[in-house]
Amino acid sequence: MIELPIADAAPAATAVPRLSLAELTELSAEVRALAAERGAVILAHNYQLPEIQAVADIIGDSLFLSQEAERVPQPVIAFCGVHFMAETASVLSPEKTVLIPDVDAGCSLADSITAEQLAGWQAKHPGAITVMYVNTTAEVKALTDYCCTSGNAVAVVEHIIREHGPDVEILFGPDMFLGSYVAKQTGHPGLRVWDGECHVHAGIRPSDIERVRRDHPGADFLIHPECGCSTSVMEYVASGDVDTEGVHMLSTGGMLDYAQQQEAAGGERKTAIVATEVGMLHGLRQASPGTEFIPANEQAACTYMKMITLPKLRDALRDMTGVVNVPVDIAEKARIPIERMVSIGRDAGIPLVGE
Ligand code: 13P
Ligand code: SF4
């Protein structure tokens, strides 16, 4: 099997250079002016720095950004996220110019399976349907039948079972925690899961959840299914140790929907423990100032996401650098599973195991 990515495999947690308020204001104005000049739309993932989210036209999770990249009319997309996300936008819209402000903004999860490894796995399971998380390279997607994100992994697997019958064998990867969540939700015996992981989410351990549960009894839990704690939380739910009412297994976009619903409902102040990358807290606190959001692990920062800074975004738009190019033959094959994922849409309120 593969070597698991470990925290050391990611770039060292370098502090993002702090900009003064005057610098932030000037750079933001420069970025907006350049975007208008270039006919560019700025897309930003929910984990991006607050100043990047502030200049973006569209902010969202990986599924929403894939859908928006295809829908927007602008000829240039400045993608503030990690490389596989920009690559996905380029595959869906080959006629558009997709820029990423730092081409080295990678993803440890995407690095946990290569095209050669996937081909080897498929050779051992002839006839199986391959589902790969969108956090993969275009070469891996080119060998894939369906992509999925955290927002629709269960819906994609249920669709395949409906289409191919209950005996279908499914190869699911590369995230083992998301895979184990999908296996529990669907109960499908033919689901095989690759043992890859994201170093940030795998680092949010069951012990983190135990500590925050102790410190904040009665709080809600918002958990990204990539988390190392997700399996244990599902076990708590199944055993009745944690009340299902307050546990939400969500994509980053689903977490924002939760915050908006809390705010709309008003009422008494709630506390929610957030198990995902800490950049998420900015958007959540903006969406619901009346809710107290507490990180499950304050160290859970994705250094790849934080490689995208305002000066780099300004330079990319000014010089039209960081253009993402996917070879045509790979892009044509990779488009099929991505389009299937986009057309299936989001999970539709699938209850947690034990509910
Ligand atoms: P979402 O699909 O929830 O946006 O997550 C993407 C990601 O990279 C999680 O780390
Ligand atoms: Fe990849 Fe993990 Fe960073 Fe998400 S948080 S982009 S999965 S390394």
Short mmCIF file of C-alpha atoms and ligand atoms in Angstrom, two decimals:
data_model
loop_
_atom_site.label_atom_id
_atom_site.label_comp_id
_atom_site.label_asym_id
_atom_site.label_seq_id
_atom_site.Cartn_x
_atom_site.Cartn_y
_atom_site.Cartn_z
CA MET A 1 0.00 0.00 0.00
CA ILE A 2 0.95 3.64 -0.13
CA GLU A 3 3.04 5.61 2.30
CA LEU A 4 0.75 7.89 4.23
CA PRO A 5 1.44 11.61 3.96
CA ILE A 6 2.49 13.02 7.30
CA ALA A 7 2.53 16.54 8.62
CA ASP A 8 6.22 16.83 7.69
CA ALA A 9 5.32 16.28 4.03
CA ALA A 10 3.58 19.65 3.97
CA PRO A 11 5.42 22.94 3.69
CA ALA A 12 6.59 24.23 7.05
CA ALA A 13 4.06 26.48 8.73
CA THR A 14 5.60 29.77 7.65
CA ALA A 15 3.89 32.82 9.08
CA VAL A 16 1.96 34.75 6.46
CA PRO A 17 3.61 38.19 6.19
CA ARG A 18 1.41 40.67 8.04
CA LEU A 19 0.32 43.65 6.01
CA SER A 20 -0.57 47.02 7.51
CA LEU A 21 -4.09 48.35 7.06
CA ALA A 22 -2.79 50.88 4.51
CA GLU A 23 -1.04 48.10 2.52
CA LEU A 24 -4.15 45.91 2.65
CA THR A 25 -6.35 48.74 1.39
CA GLU A 26 -3.97 49.67 -1.41
CA LEU A 27 -3.38 46.08 -2.54
CA SER A 28 -7.08 45.24 -2.45
CA ALA A 29 -7.88 48.25 -4.64
CA GLU A 30 -5.08 47.26 -7.03
CA VAL A 31 -6.39 43.68 -7.25
CA ARG A 32 -9.97 44.80 -7.95
CA ALA A 33 -8.77 47.27 -10.64
CA LEU A 34 -6.60 44.60 -12.32
CA ALA A 35 -9.45 42.06 -12.21
CA ALA A 36 -11.70 44.54 -14.02
CA GLU A 37 -8.99 45.32 -16.56
CA ARG A 38 -8.34 41.61 -17.28
CA GLY A 39 -12.01 40.60 -17.34
CA ALA A 40 -11.25 38.27 -14.43
CA VAL A 41 -13.46 36.76 -11.77
CA ILE A 42 -11.81 35.96 -8.43
CA LEU A 43 -12.87 32.66 -6.84
CA ALA A 44 -11.78 31.87 -3.27
CA HIS A 45 -12.07 28.73 -1.17
CA ASN A 46 -13.48 29.00 2.38
CA TYR A 47 -10.01 28.35 3.87
CA GLN A 48 -8.41 31.37 2.21
CA LEU A 49 -6.99 34.27 4.23
CA PRO A 50 -9.63 36.86 5.26
CA GLU A 51 -8.11 39.54 2.98
CA ILE A 52 -8.36 37.18 -0.01
CA GLN A 53 -12.00 36.36 0.82
CA ALA A 54 -12.65 40.10 1.05
CA VAL A 55 -11.52 40.80 -2.55
CA ALA A 56 -13.12 37.66 -4.04
CA ASP A 57 -16.24 37.75 -6.22
CA ILE A 58 -17.27 34.26 -5.16
CA ILE A 59 -16.37 32.29 -2.01
CA GLY A 60 -17.33 28.67 -1.43
CA ASP A 61 -16.49 25.02 -0.99
CA SER A 62 -14.82 22.92 -3.64
CA LEU A 63 -18.10 21.70 -5.20
CA PHE A 64 -19.64 25.17 -5.40
CA LEU A 65 -16.46 26.68 -6.86
CA SER A 66 -16.34 23.95 -9.56
CA GLN A 67 -19.95 24.78 -10.48
CA GLU A 68 -19.28 28.53 -10.48
CA ALA A 69 -16.09 28.21 -12.56
CA GLU A 70 -18.19 26.65 -15.30
CA ARG A 71 -21.07 29.12 -14.98
CA VAL A 72 -19.29 32.50 -14.86
CA PRO A 73 -19.00 34.39 -18.17
CA GLN A 74 -15.58 36.00 -17.51
CA PRO A 75 -12.72 34.80 -19.76
CA VAL A 76 -10.19 34.80 -16.89
CA ILE A 77 -10.52 32.97 -13.55
CA ALA A 78 -8.12 33.89 -10.72
CA PHE A 79 -8.39 30.83 -8.50
CA CYS A 80 -7.50 31.41 -4.85
CA GLY A 81 -7.31 27.88 -3.53
CA VAL A 82 -5.02 24.91 -4.10
CA HIS A 83 -3.75 23.52 -7.37
CA PHE A 84 -6.23 20.68 -7.94
CA MET A 85 -9.12 23.18 -7.58
CA ALA A 86 -7.68 25.49 -10.25
CA GLU A 87 -7.00 22.46 -12.45
CA THR A 88 -10.64 21.37 -12.07
CA ALA A 89 -11.81 24.84 -13.16
CA SER A 90 -9.53 24.67 -16.19
CA VAL A 91 -10.74 21.17 -17.14
CA LEU A 92 -14.37 22.34 -16.99
CA SER A 93 -13.69 25.54 -18.93
CA PRO A 94 -10.80 24.95 -21.33
CA GLU A 95 -11.65 28.14 -23.22
CA LYS A 96 -10.98 30.25 -20.10
CA THR A 97 -7.59 31.28 -18.73
CA VAL A 98 -7.25 29.97 -15.18
CA LEU A 99 -4.57 31.55 -12.98
CA ILE A 100 -3.38 30.38 -9.57
CA PRO A 101 -1.36 32.98 -7.63
CA ASP A 102 1.12 30.33 -6.39
CA VAL A 103 1.57 27.23 -8.52
CA ASP A 104 3.16 25.42 -5.57
CA ALA A 105 -0.04 25.55 -3.49
CA GLY A 106 -0.56 21.77 -3.44
CA CYS A 107 -2.57 19.36 -1.28
CA SER A 108 -1.27 16.48 0.82
CA LEU A 109 -4.46 14.52 0.16
CA ALA A 110 -4.09 14.87 -3.62
CA ASP A 111 -0.48 13.69 -3.20
CA SER A 112 -1.64 10.50 -1.47
CA ILE A 113 -2.55 8.73 -4.71
CA THR A 114 -0.78 8.88 -8.09
CA ALA A 115 -2.16 7.78 -11.46
CA GLU A 116 0.20 4.77 -11.40
CA GLN A 117 -1.02 3.70 -7.96
CA LEU A 118 -4.65 4.05 -9.01
CA ALA A 119 -4.06 2.05 -12.21
CA GLY A 120 -2.43 -0.70 -10.11
CA TRP A 121 -5.40 -0.77 -7.70
CA GLN A 122 -7.88 -0.93 -10.60
CA ALA A 123 -5.94 -3.81 -12.18
CA LYS A 124 -6.55 -5.82 -8.99
CA HIS A 125 -10.32 -5.08 -9.12
CA PRO A 126 -11.45 -5.45 -12.75
CA GLY A 127 -15.01 -4.20 -13.34
CA ALA A 128 -15.06 -1.99 -10.23
CA ILE A 129 -16.35 1.59 -10.47
CA THR A 130 -13.81 4.19 -9.34
CA VAL A 131 -14.89 7.18 -7.24
CA MET A 132 -12.20 9.72 -6.44
CA TYR A 133 -12.50 12.75 -4.21
CA VAL A 134 -12.02 15.95 -6.21
CA ASN A 135 -8.77 16.45 -4.21
CA THR A 136 -6.76 14.55 -6.84
CA THR A 137 -4.62 15.45 -9.84
CA ALA A 138 -6.11 15.64 -13.35
CA GLU A 139 -4.14 12.47 -14.24
CA VAL A 140 -5.92 10.56 -11.47
CA LYS A 141 -9.29 12.02 -12.52
CA ALA A 142 -8.60 10.84 -16.08
CA LEU A 143 -8.70 7.24 -14.73
CA THR A 144 -11.81 7.86 -12.62
CA ASP A 145 -15.51 7.12 -13.28
CA TYR A 146 -16.99 9.61 -10.79
CA CYS A 147 -15.51 12.46 -8.78
CA CYS A 148 -17.10 13.58 -5.53
CA THR A 149 -16.54 16.19 -2.85
CA SER A 150 -17.31 16.15 0.86
CA GLY A 151 -20.60 17.82 -0.13
CA ASN A 152 -21.85 14.91 -2.24
CA ALA A 153 -19.76 11.76 -1.57
CA VAL A 154 -22.74 9.83 -0.16
CA ALA A 155 -25.04 10.95 -3.00
CA VAL A 156 -22.48 9.85 -5.62
CA VAL A 157 -22.04 6.38 -4.11
CA GLU A 158 -25.82 5.93 -3.71
CA HIS A 159 -26.26 6.95 -7.36
CA ILE A 160 -23.75 4.28 -8.45
CA ILE A 161 -25.48 1.60 -6.36
CA ARG A 162 -28.83 2.55 -7.96
CA GLU A 163 -27.31 2.49 -11.47
CA HIS A 164 -25.19 -0.68 -11.15
CA GLY A 165 -27.02 -2.72 -8.54
CA PRO A 166 -26.23 -3.81 -4.97
CA ASP A 167 -23.33 -6.09 -5.97
CA VAL A 168 -21.26 -3.32 -7.55
CA GLU A 169 -17.66 -3.04 -6.34
CA ILE A 170 -16.59 0.56 -5.76
CA LEU A 171 -13.02 1.81 -5.34
CA PHE A 172 -13.18 4.97 -3.22
CA GLY A 173 -10.23 7.27 -2.58
CA PRO A 174 -8.00 8.81 -1.61
CA ASP A 175 -9.36 9.94 1.79
CA MET A 176 -9.81 7.06 4.24
CA PHE A 177 -11.82 9.05 6.80
CA LEU A 178 -14.30 10.30 4.20
CA GLY A 179 -14.35 6.74 2.78
CA SER A 180 -15.17 5.29 6.18
CA TYR A 181 -17.94 7.89 6.65
CA VAL A 182 -19.42 6.99 3.23
CA ALA A 183 -19.16 3.26 4.01
CA LYS A 184 -21.10 3.76 7.26
CA GLN A 185 -23.74 6.01 5.68
CA THR A 186 -24.41 3.75 2.70
CA GLY A 187 -23.73 0.38 4.38
CA HIS A 188 -22.44 -0.82 0.99
CA PRO A 189 -20.39 -4.04 1.43
CA GLY A 190 -18.58 -3.63 -1.92
CA LEU A 191 -16.91 -0.29 -1.02
CA ARG A 192 -13.09 -0.50 -0.95
CA VAL A 193 -11.30 2.51 0.55
CA TRP A 194 -7.77 3.80 -0.22
CA ASP A 195 -5.73 4.71 2.86
CA GLY A 196 -4.79 8.32 2.06
CA GLU A 197 -5.38 11.33 4.26
CA CYS A 198 -5.09 15.09 4.53
CA HIS A 199 -2.38 15.97 7.07
CA VAL A 200 -4.44 18.88 8.44
CA HIS A 201 -7.70 17.01 9.01
CA ALA A 202 -6.06 13.74 10.07
CA GLY A 203 -4.39 15.82 12.80
CA ILE A 204 -7.78 16.59 14.41
CA ARG A 205 -7.84 13.57 16.70
CA PRO A 206 -10.49 11.94 18.91
CA SER A 207 -8.59 13.38 21.93
CA ASP A 208 -9.29 16.92 20.60
CA ILE A 209 -13.00 16.15 20.51
CA GLU A 210 -12.91 14.69 24.01
CA ARG A 211 -11.19 17.83 25.36
CA VAL A 212 -13.60 20.30 23.70
CA ARG A 213 -16.64 18.22 24.68
CA ARG A 214 -15.46 18.43 28.28
CA ASP A 215 -14.85 22.18 28.09
CA HIS A 216 -18.08 23.01 26.21
CA PRO A 217 -20.82 20.60 27.25
CA GLY A 218 -23.94 20.89 25.13
CA ALA A 219 -22.17 22.55 22.16
CA ASP A 220 -23.00 21.56 18.58
CA PHE A 221 -20.33 19.80 16.48
CA LEU A 222 -19.54 20.76 12.89
CA ILE A 223 -17.22 18.09 11.53
CA HIS A 224 -15.58 17.84 8.13
CA PRO A 225 -15.68 14.16 7.11
CA GLU A 226 -11.92 14.23 6.31
CA CYS A 227 -11.14 14.62 10.03
CA GLY A 228 -9.23 12.00 11.98
CA CYS A 229 -11.91 12.37 14.67
CA SER A 230 -14.89 11.74 12.35
CA THR A 231 -14.93 7.95 12.81
CA SER A 232 -14.92 8.21 16.60
CA VAL A 233 -17.69 10.84 16.56
CA MET A 234 -19.82 8.50 14.42
CA GLU A 235 -19.15 5.80 17.01
CA TYR A 236 -20.26 8.14 19.83
CA VAL A 237 -23.42 8.87 17.84
CA ALA A 238 -24.12 5.20 17.12
CA SER A 239 -23.64 4.28 20.81
CA GLY A 240 -25.86 7.15 21.97
CA ASP A 241 -22.93 8.79 23.81
CA VAL A 242 -23.33 12.00 21.76
CA ASP A 243 -26.73 13.41 20.88
CA THR A 244 -27.27 13.12 17.10
CA GLU A 245 -29.23 16.39 17.14
CA GLY A 246 -26.09 18.46 17.61
CA VAL A 247 -23.69 16.58 15.30
CA HIS A 248 -23.34 17.77 11.72
CA MET A 249 -20.97 16.05 9.29
CA LEU A 250 -20.53 18.81 6.69
CA SER A 251 -18.51 20.15 3.79
CA THR A 252 -17.13 23.66 4.31
CA GLY A 253 -20.15 25.03 2.38
CA GLY A 254 -22.51 23.04 4.60
CA MET A 255 -20.89 24.65 7.66
CA LEU A 256 -21.65 28.09 6.26
CA ASP A 257 -25.27 27.07 5.65
CA TYR A 258 -25.44 26.00 9.32
CA ALA A 259 -24.13 29.44 10.42
CA GLN A 260 -26.65 31.26 8.22
CA GLN A 261 -29.50 29.14 9.60
CA GLN A 262 -28.40 29.88 13.19
CA GLU A 263 -28.38 33.59 12.47
CA ALA A 264 -31.76 33.52 10.74
CA ALA A 265 -33.28 31.56 13.64
CA GLY A 266 -32.05 34.12 16.22
CA GLY A 267 -32.89 32.88 19.69
CA GLU A 268 -30.41 32.02 22.41
CA ARG A 269 -26.67 32.21 21.78
CA LYS A 270 -25.26 28.84 20.68
CA THR A 271 -21.78 27.35 20.82
CA ALA A 272 -20.48 25.23 17.96
CA ILE A 273 -17.22 23.29 17.88
CA VAL A 274 -15.65 23.36 14.44
CA ALA A 275 -13.52 20.41 13.33
CA THR A 276 -11.84 21.55 10.12
CA GLU A 277 -9.14 23.92 8.86
CA VAL A 278 -9.09 27.06 11.03
CA GLY A 279 -9.52 29.46 8.07
CA MET A 280 -13.17 28.39 8.09
CA LEU A 281 -13.79 30.31 11.32
CA HIS A 282 -13.57 33.70 9.57
CA GLY A 283 -16.55 33.03 7.28
CA LEU A 284 -18.55 31.31 10.03
CA ARG A 285 -18.14 34.21 12.45
CA GLN A 286 -19.13 36.68 9.74
CA ALA A 287 -22.18 34.62 8.80
CA SER A 288 -23.36 34.25 12.42
CA PRO A 289 -21.96 36.81 14.88
CA GLY A 290 -24.49 35.47 17.40
CA THR A 291 -22.90 32.01 17.51
CA GLU A 292 -19.68 31.19 19.35
CA PHE A 293 -17.48 29.09 17.05
CA ILE A 294 -14.67 27.18 18.77
CA PRO A 295 -11.91 25.36 16.82
CA ALA A 296 -11.52 21.68 17.72
CA ASN A 297 -7.80 22.11 17.14
CA GLU A 298 -6.28 25.59 16.73
CA GLN A 299 -3.20 24.14 14.99
CA ALA A 300 -5.26 22.79 12.07
CA ALA A 301 -4.03 25.24 9.44
CA CYS A 302 -3.43 24.33 5.79
CA THR A 303 -0.14 25.95 4.86
CA TYR A 304 -0.87 25.31 1.18
CA MET A 305 -4.06 27.39 1.32
CA LYS A 306 -2.18 30.18 3.12
CA MET A 307 0.40 30.37 0.29
CA ILE A 308 -2.11 32.53 -1.62
CA THR A 309 -1.53 36.14 -0.56
CA LEU A 310 -2.70 39.53 -1.85
CA PRO A 311 0.70 40.50 -3.33
CA LYS A 312 0.81 37.15 -5.23
CA LEU A 313 -2.78 37.60 -6.47
CA ARG A 314 -1.93 41.13 -7.61
CA ASP A 315 1.19 39.89 -9.46
CA ALA A 316 -0.70 37.03 -11.15
CA LEU A 317 -3.39 39.40 -12.44
CA ARG A 318 -0.90 42.08 -13.46
CA ASP A 319 1.51 39.72 -15.26
CA MET A 320 -0.99 36.98 -16.20
CA THR A 321 1.27 34.39 -14.54
CA GLY A 322 0.47 31.09 -12.87
CA VAL A 323 -1.62 29.90 -15.84
CA VAL A 324 -2.90 26.35 -15.24
CA ASN A 325 -2.44 24.12 -18.29
CA VAL A 326 -3.88 20.61 -18.40
CA PRO A 327 -2.86 18.54 -21.47
CA VAL A 328 -5.86 18.20 -23.81
CA ASP A 329 -6.02 14.37 -23.74
CA ILE A 330 -5.96 14.32 -19.91
CA ALA A 331 -8.50 17.17 -19.67
CA GLU A 332 -10.93 15.38 -22.00
CA LYS A 333 -10.89 12.23 -19.86
CA ALA A 334 -10.90 14.13 -16.53
CA ARG A 335 -13.95 16.19 -17.56
CA ILE A 336 -16.25 13.14 -17.57
CA PRO A 337 -16.07 12.27 -13.81
CA ILE A 338 -16.08 15.96 -12.83
CA GLU A 339 -19.22 16.64 -14.88
CA ARG A 340 -20.90 13.59 -13.35
CA MET A 341 -20.08 14.97 -9.88
CA VAL A 342 -21.39 18.45 -10.69
CA SER A 343 -24.62 17.05 -12.15
CA ILE A 344 -25.33 14.87 -9.08
CA GLY A 345 -25.17 17.96 -6.82
CA ARG A 346 -25.22 17.93 -3.04
CA ASP A 347 -26.09 15.29 -0.47
CA ALA A 348 -29.75 15.75 0.32
CA GLY A 349 -30.07 15.77 4.10
CA ILE A 350 -28.77 12.25 4.67
CA PRO A 351 -29.06 11.57 8.42
CA LEU A 352 -26.07 10.48 10.45
CA VAL A 353 -25.75 6.81 11.29
CA GLY A 354 -27.61 6.22 14.55
CA GLU A 355 -30.17 8.98 13.94
P1 13P B 1 -14.67 21.19 0.78
O1 13P B 1 -15.03 20.32 -0.37
O2 13P B 1 -15.52 20.94 1.97
O3 13P B 1 -14.60 22.64 0.37
O4 13P B 1 -13.20 20.78 1.27
C1 13P B 1 -12.11 20.88 0.41
C2 13P B 1 -10.86 20.60 1.12
O5 13P B 1 -9.79 20.67 0.59
C3 13P B 1 -10.97 20.18 2.49
O6 13P B 1 -9.75 20.23 3.05
FE1 SF4 B 2 -5.60 19.52 0.88
FE2 SF4 B 2 -5.97 19.18 3.47
FE3 SF4 B 2 -5.22 21.55 2.59
FE4 SF4 B 2 -7.72 20.63 2.12
S1 SF4 B 2 -6.81 21.16 4.10
S2 SF4 B 2 -6.35 21.61 0.64
S3 SF4 B 2 -7.31 18.46 1.85
S4 SF4 B 2 -4.01 19.66 2.45
#
